[in-house]
Short mmCIF file of C-alpha atoms and ligand atoms in Angstrom, two decimals:
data_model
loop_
_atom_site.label_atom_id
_atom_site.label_comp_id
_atom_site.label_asym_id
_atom_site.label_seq_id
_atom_site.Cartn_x
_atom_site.Cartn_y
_atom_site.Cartn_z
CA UNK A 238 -20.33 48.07 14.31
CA UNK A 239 -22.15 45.06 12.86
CA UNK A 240 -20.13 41.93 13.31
CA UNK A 241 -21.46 39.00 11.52
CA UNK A 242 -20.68 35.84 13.16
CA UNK A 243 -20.77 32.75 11.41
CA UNK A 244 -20.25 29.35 13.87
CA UNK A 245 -17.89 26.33 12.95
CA UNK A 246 -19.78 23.16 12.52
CA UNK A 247 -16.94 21.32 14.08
CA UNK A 248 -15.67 22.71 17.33
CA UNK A 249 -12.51 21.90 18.98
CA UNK A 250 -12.18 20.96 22.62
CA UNK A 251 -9.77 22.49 25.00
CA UNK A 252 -6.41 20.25 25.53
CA UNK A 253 -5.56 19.44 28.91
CA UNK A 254 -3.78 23.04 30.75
CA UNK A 255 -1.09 21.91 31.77
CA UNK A 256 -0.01 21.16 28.03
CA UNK A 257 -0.99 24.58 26.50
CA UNK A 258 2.04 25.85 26.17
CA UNK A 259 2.22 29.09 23.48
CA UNK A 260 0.62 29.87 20.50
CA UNK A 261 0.47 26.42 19.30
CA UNK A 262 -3.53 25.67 19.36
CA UNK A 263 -5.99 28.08 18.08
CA UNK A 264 -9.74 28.68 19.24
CA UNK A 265 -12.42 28.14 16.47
CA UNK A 266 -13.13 31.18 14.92
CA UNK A 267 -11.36 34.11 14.05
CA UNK A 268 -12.16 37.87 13.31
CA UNK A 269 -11.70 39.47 9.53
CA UNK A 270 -12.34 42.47 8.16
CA UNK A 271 -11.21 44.88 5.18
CA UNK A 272 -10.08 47.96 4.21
CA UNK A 273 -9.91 49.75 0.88
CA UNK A 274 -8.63 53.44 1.10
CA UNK A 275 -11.92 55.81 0.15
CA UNK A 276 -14.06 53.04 1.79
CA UNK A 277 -12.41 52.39 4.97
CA UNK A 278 -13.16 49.08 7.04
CA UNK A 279 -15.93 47.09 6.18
CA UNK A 280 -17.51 43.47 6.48
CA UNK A 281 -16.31 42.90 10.17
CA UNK A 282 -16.58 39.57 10.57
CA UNK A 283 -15.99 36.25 12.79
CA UNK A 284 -15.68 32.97 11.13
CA UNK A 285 -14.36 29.65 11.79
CA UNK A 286 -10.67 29.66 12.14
CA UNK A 287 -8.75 28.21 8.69
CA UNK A 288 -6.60 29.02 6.24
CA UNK A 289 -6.68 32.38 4.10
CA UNK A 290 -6.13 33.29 0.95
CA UNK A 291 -3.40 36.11 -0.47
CA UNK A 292 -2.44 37.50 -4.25
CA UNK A 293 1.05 35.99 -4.69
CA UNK A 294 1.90 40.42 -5.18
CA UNK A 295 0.33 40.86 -1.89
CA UNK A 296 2.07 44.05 -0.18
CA UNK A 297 2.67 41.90 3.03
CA UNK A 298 4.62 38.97 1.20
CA UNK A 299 7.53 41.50 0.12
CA UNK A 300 7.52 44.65 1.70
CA UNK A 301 6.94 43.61 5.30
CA UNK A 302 3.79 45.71 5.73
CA UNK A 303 2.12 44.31 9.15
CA UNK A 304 1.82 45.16 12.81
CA UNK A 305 0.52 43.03 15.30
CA UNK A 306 -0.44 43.03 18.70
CA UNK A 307 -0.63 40.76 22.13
CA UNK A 308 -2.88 40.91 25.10
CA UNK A 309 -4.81 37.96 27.12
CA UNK A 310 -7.99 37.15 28.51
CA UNK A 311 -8.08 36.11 32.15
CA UNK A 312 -9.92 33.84 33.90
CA UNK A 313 -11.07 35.31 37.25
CA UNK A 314 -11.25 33.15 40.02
CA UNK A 315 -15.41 33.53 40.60
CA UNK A 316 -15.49 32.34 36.62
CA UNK A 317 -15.75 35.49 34.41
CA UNK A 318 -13.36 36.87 32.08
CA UNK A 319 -11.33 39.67 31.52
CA UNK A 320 -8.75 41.92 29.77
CA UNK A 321 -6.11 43.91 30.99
CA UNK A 322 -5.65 47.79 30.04
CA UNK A 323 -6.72 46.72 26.61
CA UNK A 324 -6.94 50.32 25.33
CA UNK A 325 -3.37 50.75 25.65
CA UNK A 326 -3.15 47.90 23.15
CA UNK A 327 -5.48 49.61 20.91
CA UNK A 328 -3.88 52.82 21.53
CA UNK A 329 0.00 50.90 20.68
CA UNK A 330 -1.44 49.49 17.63
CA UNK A 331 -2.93 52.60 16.07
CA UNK A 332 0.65 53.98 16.64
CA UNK A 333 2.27 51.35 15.12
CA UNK A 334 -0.14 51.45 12.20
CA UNK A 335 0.81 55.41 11.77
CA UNK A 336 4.30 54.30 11.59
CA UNK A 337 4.33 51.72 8.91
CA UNK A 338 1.25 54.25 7.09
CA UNK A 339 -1.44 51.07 7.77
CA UNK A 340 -4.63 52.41 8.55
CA UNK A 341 -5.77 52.96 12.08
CA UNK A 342 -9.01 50.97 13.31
CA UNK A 343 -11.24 53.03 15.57
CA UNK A 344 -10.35 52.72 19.18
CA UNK A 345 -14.41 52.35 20.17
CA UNK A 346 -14.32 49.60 16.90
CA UNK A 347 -11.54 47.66 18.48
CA UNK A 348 -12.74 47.51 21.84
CA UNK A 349 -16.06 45.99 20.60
CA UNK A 350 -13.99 43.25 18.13
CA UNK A 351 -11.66 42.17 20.98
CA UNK A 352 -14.78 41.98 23.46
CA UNK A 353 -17.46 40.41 21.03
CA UNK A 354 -14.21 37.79 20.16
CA UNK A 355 -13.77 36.83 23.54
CA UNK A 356 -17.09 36.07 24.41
CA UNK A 357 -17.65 34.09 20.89
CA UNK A 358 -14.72 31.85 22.48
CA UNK A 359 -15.02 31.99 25.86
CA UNK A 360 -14.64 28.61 26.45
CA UNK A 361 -11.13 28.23 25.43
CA UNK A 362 -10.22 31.01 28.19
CA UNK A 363 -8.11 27.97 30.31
CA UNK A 364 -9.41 28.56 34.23
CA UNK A 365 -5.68 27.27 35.99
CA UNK A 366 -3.84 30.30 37.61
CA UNK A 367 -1.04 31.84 34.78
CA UNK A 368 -2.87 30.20 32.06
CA UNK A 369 -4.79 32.77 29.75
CA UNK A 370 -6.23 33.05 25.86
CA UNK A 371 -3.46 35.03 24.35
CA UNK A 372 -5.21 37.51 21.85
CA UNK A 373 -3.53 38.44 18.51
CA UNK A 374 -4.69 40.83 16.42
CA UNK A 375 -2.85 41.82 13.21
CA UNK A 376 -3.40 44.20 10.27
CA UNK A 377 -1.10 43.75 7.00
CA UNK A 378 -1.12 45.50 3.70
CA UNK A 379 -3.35 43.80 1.02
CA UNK A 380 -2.95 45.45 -2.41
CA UNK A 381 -2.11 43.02 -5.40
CA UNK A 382 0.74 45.22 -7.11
CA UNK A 383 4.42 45.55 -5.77
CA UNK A 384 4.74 49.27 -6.13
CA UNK A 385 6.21 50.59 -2.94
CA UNK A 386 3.83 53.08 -1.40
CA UNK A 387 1.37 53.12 1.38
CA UNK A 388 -1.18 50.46 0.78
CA UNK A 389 -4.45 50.98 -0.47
CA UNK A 390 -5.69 47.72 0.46
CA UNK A 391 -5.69 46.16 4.12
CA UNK A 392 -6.83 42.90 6.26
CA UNK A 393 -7.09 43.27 9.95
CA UNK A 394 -7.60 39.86 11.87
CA UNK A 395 -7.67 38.16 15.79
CA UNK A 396 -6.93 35.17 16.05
CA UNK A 397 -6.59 33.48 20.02
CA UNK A 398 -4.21 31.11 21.76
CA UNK A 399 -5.64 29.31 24.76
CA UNK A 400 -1.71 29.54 26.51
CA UNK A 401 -0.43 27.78 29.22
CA UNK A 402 1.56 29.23 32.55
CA UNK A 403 4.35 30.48 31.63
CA UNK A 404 6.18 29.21 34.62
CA UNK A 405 4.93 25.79 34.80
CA UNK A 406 8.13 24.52 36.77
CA UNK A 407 8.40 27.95 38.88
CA UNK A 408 10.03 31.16 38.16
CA UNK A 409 13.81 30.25 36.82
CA UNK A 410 16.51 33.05 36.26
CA UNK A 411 17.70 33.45 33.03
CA UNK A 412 20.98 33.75 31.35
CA UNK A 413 21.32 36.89 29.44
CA UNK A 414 24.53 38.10 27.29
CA UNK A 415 25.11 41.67 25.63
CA UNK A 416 24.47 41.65 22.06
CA UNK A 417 27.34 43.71 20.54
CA UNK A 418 26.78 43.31 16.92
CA UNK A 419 23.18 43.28 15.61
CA UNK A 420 20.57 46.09 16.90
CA UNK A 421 17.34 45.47 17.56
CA UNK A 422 16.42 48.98 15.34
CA UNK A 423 17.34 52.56 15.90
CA UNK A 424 16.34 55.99 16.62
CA UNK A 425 14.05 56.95 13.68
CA UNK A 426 13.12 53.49 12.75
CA UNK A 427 10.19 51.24 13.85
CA UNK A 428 11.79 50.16 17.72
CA UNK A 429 8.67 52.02 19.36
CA UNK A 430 6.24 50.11 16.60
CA UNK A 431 5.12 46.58 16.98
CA UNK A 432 5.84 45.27 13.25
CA UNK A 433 6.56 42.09 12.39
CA UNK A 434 9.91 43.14 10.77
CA UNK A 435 11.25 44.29 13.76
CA UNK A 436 11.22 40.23 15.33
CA UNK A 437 12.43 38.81 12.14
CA UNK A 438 15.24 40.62 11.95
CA UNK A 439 15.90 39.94 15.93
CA UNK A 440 15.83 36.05 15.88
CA UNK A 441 19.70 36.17 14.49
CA UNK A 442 20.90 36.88 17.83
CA UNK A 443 18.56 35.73 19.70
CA UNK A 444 19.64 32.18 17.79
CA UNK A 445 23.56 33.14 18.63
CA UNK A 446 22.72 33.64 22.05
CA UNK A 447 21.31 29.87 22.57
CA UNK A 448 23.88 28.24 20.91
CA UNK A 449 26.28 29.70 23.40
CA UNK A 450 23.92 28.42 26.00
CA UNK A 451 22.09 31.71 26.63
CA UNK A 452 18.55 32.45 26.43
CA UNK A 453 18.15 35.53 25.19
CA UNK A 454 20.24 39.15 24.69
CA UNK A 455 20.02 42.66 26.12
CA UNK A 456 19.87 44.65 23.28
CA UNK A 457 22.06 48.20 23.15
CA UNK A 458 21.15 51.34 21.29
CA UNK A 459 21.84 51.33 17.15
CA UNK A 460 22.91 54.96 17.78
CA UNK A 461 26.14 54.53 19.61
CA UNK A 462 25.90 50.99 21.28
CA UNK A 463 26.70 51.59 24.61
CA UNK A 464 22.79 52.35 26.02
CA UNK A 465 20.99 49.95 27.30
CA UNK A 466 17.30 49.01 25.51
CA UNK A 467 15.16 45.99 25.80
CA UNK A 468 16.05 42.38 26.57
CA UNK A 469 14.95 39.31 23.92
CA UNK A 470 11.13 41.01 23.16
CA UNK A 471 10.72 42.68 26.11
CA UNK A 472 11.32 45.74 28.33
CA UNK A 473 14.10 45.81 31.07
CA UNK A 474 14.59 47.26 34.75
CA UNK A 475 17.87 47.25 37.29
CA UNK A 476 17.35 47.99 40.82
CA UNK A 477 21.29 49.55 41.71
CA UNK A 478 21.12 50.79 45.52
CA UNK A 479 17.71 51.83 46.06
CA UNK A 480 16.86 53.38 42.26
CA UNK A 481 14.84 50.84 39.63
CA UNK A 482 16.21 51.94 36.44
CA UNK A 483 14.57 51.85 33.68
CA UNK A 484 15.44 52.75 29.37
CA UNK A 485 13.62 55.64 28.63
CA UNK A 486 11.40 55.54 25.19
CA UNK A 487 13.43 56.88 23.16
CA UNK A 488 11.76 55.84 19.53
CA UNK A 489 13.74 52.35 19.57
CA UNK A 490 12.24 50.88 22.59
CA UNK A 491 9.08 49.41 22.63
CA UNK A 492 6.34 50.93 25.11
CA UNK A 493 5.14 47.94 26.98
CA UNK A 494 2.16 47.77 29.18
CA UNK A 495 3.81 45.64 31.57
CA UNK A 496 6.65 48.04 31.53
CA UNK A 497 3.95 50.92 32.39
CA UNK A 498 2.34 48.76 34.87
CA UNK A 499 5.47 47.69 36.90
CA UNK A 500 6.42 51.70 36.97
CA UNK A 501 3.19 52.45 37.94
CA UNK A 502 2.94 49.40 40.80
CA UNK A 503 6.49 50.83 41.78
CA UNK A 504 5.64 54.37 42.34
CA UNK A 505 2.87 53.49 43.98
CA UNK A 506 4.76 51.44 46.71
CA UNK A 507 7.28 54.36 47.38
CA UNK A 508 10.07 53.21 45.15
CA UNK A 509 12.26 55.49 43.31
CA UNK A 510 11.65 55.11 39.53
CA UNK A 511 14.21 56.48 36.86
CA UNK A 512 13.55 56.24 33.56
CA UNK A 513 16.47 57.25 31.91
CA UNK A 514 19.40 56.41 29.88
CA UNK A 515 21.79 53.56 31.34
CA UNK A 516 25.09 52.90 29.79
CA UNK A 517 26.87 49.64 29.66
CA UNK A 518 29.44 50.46 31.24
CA UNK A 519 27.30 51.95 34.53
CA UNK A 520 25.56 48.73 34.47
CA UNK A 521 28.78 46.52 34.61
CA UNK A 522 30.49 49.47 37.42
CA UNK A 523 26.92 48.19 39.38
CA UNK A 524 27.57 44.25 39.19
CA UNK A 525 31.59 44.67 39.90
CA UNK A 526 30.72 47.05 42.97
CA UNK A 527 27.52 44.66 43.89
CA UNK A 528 25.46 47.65 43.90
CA UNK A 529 22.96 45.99 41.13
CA UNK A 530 20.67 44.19 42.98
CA UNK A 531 18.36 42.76 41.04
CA UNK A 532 17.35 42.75 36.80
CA UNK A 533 14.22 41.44 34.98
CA UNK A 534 12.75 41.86 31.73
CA UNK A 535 9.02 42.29 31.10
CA UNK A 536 5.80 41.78 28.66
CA UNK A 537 3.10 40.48 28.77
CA UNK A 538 3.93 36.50 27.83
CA UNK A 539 5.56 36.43 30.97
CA UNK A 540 5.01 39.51 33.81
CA UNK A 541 8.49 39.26 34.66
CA UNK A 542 11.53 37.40 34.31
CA UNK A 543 14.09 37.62 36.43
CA UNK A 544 17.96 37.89 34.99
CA UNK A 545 19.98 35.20 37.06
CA UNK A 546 23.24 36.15 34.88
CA UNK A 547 24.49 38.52 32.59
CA UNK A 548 27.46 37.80 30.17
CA UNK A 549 29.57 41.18 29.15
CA UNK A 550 31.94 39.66 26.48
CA UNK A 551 33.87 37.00 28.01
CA UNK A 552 32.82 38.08 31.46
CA UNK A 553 29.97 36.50 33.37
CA UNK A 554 28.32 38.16 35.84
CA UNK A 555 25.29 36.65 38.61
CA UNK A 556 23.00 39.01 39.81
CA UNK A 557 21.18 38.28 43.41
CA UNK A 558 23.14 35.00 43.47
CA UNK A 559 20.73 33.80 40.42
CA UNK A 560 17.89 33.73 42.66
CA UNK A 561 14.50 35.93 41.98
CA UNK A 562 14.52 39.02 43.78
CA UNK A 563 12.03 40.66 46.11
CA UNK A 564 11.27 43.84 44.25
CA UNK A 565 10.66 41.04 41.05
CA UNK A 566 8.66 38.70 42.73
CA UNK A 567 6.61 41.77 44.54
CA UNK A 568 5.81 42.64 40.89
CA UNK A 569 5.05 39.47 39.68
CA UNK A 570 2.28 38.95 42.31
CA UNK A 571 0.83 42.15 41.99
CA UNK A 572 0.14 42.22 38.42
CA UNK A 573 -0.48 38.84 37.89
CA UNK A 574 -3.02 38.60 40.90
CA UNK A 575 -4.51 41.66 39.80
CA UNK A 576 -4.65 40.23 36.07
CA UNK A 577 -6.19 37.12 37.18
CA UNK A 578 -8.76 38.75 39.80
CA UNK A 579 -6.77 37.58 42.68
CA UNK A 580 -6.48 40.54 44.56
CA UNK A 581 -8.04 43.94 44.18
CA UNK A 582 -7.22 46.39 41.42
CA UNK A 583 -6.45 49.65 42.67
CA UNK A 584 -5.27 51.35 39.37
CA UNK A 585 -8.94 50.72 37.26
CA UNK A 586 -6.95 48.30 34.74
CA UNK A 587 -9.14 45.44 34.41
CA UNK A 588 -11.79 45.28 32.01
CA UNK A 589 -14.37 42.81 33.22
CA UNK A 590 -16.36 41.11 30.10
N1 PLP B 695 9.40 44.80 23.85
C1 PLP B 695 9.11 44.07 22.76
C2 PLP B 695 10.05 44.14 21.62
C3 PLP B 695 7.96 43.27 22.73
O1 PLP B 695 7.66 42.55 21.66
C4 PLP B 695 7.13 43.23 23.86
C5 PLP B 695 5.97 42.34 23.87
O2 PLP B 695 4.89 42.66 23.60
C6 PLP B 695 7.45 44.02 24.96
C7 PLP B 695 8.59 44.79 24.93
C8 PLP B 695 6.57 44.06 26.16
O3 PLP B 695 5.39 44.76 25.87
P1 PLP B 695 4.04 44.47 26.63
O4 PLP B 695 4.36 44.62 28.07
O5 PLP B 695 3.10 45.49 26.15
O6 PLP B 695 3.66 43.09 26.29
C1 COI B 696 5.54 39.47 25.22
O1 COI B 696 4.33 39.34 25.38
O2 COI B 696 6.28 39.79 26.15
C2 COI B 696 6.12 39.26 23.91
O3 COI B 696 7.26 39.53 23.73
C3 COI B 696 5.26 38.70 22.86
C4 COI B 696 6.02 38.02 21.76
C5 COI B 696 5.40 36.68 21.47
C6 COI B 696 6.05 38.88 20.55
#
């Protein structure tokens, strides 16, 4: 693949780390390119980051035609960069494309974009421990015409978020309630797809759950709510007596690389890993008879995130006292010294640029 870089005349300078925070400043450039069904992708492209231009028609705008994706670039202690199991990114994306009948981008194609990207920008990979250049690739459907059918036209892009720690102040427990009424999406939807539709219709709750003081929900199953699936936008584990639960994919979950990561970390330290379906109502039997021990979510914004508190209804529950939990933290160190070349990677997951 030819990518034709063209360099900003006016570069922007790093802010200070510790004020990163996410997905609020961009890098200079960005990465374009086009599709037209017949033709395929052409005129790959990086160019200085700005504004772009859509049909007021465009399929995007109306019919919610876009997937996106998230990974980071880290900055290794002796200086050099790298990714993290970016093919499984690649790999997510192309499914999600299937889904929501967006055309796929060449795994081989993709590799080369994200890797040629992060070298164009290198120096906005932030060098601080848990800081990282969040990557964010995105296709959506281009065609100028609102007729519903698979589009003809598409724009794939990356565009890069130098992003702070996301535990500046140290690893807090979060409050979590049940969401009862909306679903995140169901069996036979887009759950296991990572389209944009799927977050905008999620932010309802997730804004019901703050006003009551919450910070996020635990989502149950659209089929018969009583399963449950992810927590906020990401995946979720229990550890009741000595078994880490997990949801199983069952089309509404999202696969998450952290969630395949942490199994695979698990496994590998002798812990018993179910992935399986887990009711409500086992969950709450586990808190009343103390056997749950310990619940985080996780993704990739934040490794893992330890549940302090889970609210059932009226009825609040703490879980380990509110305090992070050793199988958590064990995780958290793991993967994020592995991620930021702190300790050695067993597995083969990093991709050094
Ligand atoms: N679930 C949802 C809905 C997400 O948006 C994400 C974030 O990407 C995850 C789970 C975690 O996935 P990953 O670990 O691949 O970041
Ligand atoms: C994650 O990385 O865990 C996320 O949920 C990403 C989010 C900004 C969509």
């Amino acid at each position: 693949m030819k990518i034709k870089i063209t360099k900003t005349t006016t570069p922007g300078t790093m802010p200070s780390e510790d004020q990163l925070g996410f997905g609020k400043v961009f890098t200079d450039h960005m990465f374009i390119m086009d599709y037209e069904a017949g033709k395929g992708w052409y005129d790959p492209r990086i160019v200085p980051f700005g504004r772009i231009s859509l049909h007021p028609a465009s399929t995007v705008l109306h019919y919610g035609a876009e997937i996106f994706e998230g990974l980071k670039a880290y900055r290794r202690e002796d200086g050099g960069v790298q990714l993290f199991r970016p093919m499984e990114n690649i790999k997510r994306m192309n499914n999600s494309a299937e889904r929501m009948s967006l055309p796929a981008i060449d795994e081989q194609d993709m590799l080369e974009i994200l890797e040629t990207f992060v070298k164009t920008e290198e120096k906005w990979v932030p060098r601080s421990f848990g800081t990282s250049l969040y990557l964010r690739p995105f296709t959506f459907g281009n065609d100028e015409s609102l007729g519903v059918h698979a589009v003809k036209s598409a724009t794939f892009m990356l565009i890069a978020s130098p992003s702070g720690s996301y535990y500046a102040e140290g690893i807090n427990p979060v409050k979590i309630m049940i969401e009862s009424e909306d679903v995140r999406t169901v069996r036979g939807g887009t759950g296991y797809a990572k389209c944009g539709g799927n977050y905008a219709a999620s932010t309802r709750a997730g804004e019901k759950a703050m006003k009551k003081g919450y910070s996020q929900v635990l989502w149950l199953d659209g089929v018969e709510r009583k399963y449950i699936e992810e927590v906020g936008a990401m995946n979720v584990m229990f550890k009741i007596g000595g078994e880490i639960v997990t949801p199983k994919l069952t089309g509404s979950i999202l696969p998450g690389i952290t969630r395949k990561s942490c199994i695979e970390v698990l496994k590998s330290k002798g812990y018993t890993v179910s992935e399986r379906l887990l009711s409500l109502d086992e969950l709450v039997e586990a808190m009343k008879s103390g056997t749950l021990e310990e619940a985080w979510g996780c993704g990739t914004a934040a490794v893992v995130s330890p549940i302090g508190q889970l609210a059932v209804g009226e009825d609040e529950y703490e879980i380990n006292d509110g305090k992070i939990g050793a199988v958590t933290q064990e995780l958290y160190d793991v993967l994020t010294g592995i991620q930021w070349g702190k300790i050695e990677d067993p597995f083969g997951w990093v991709y050094k640029l």
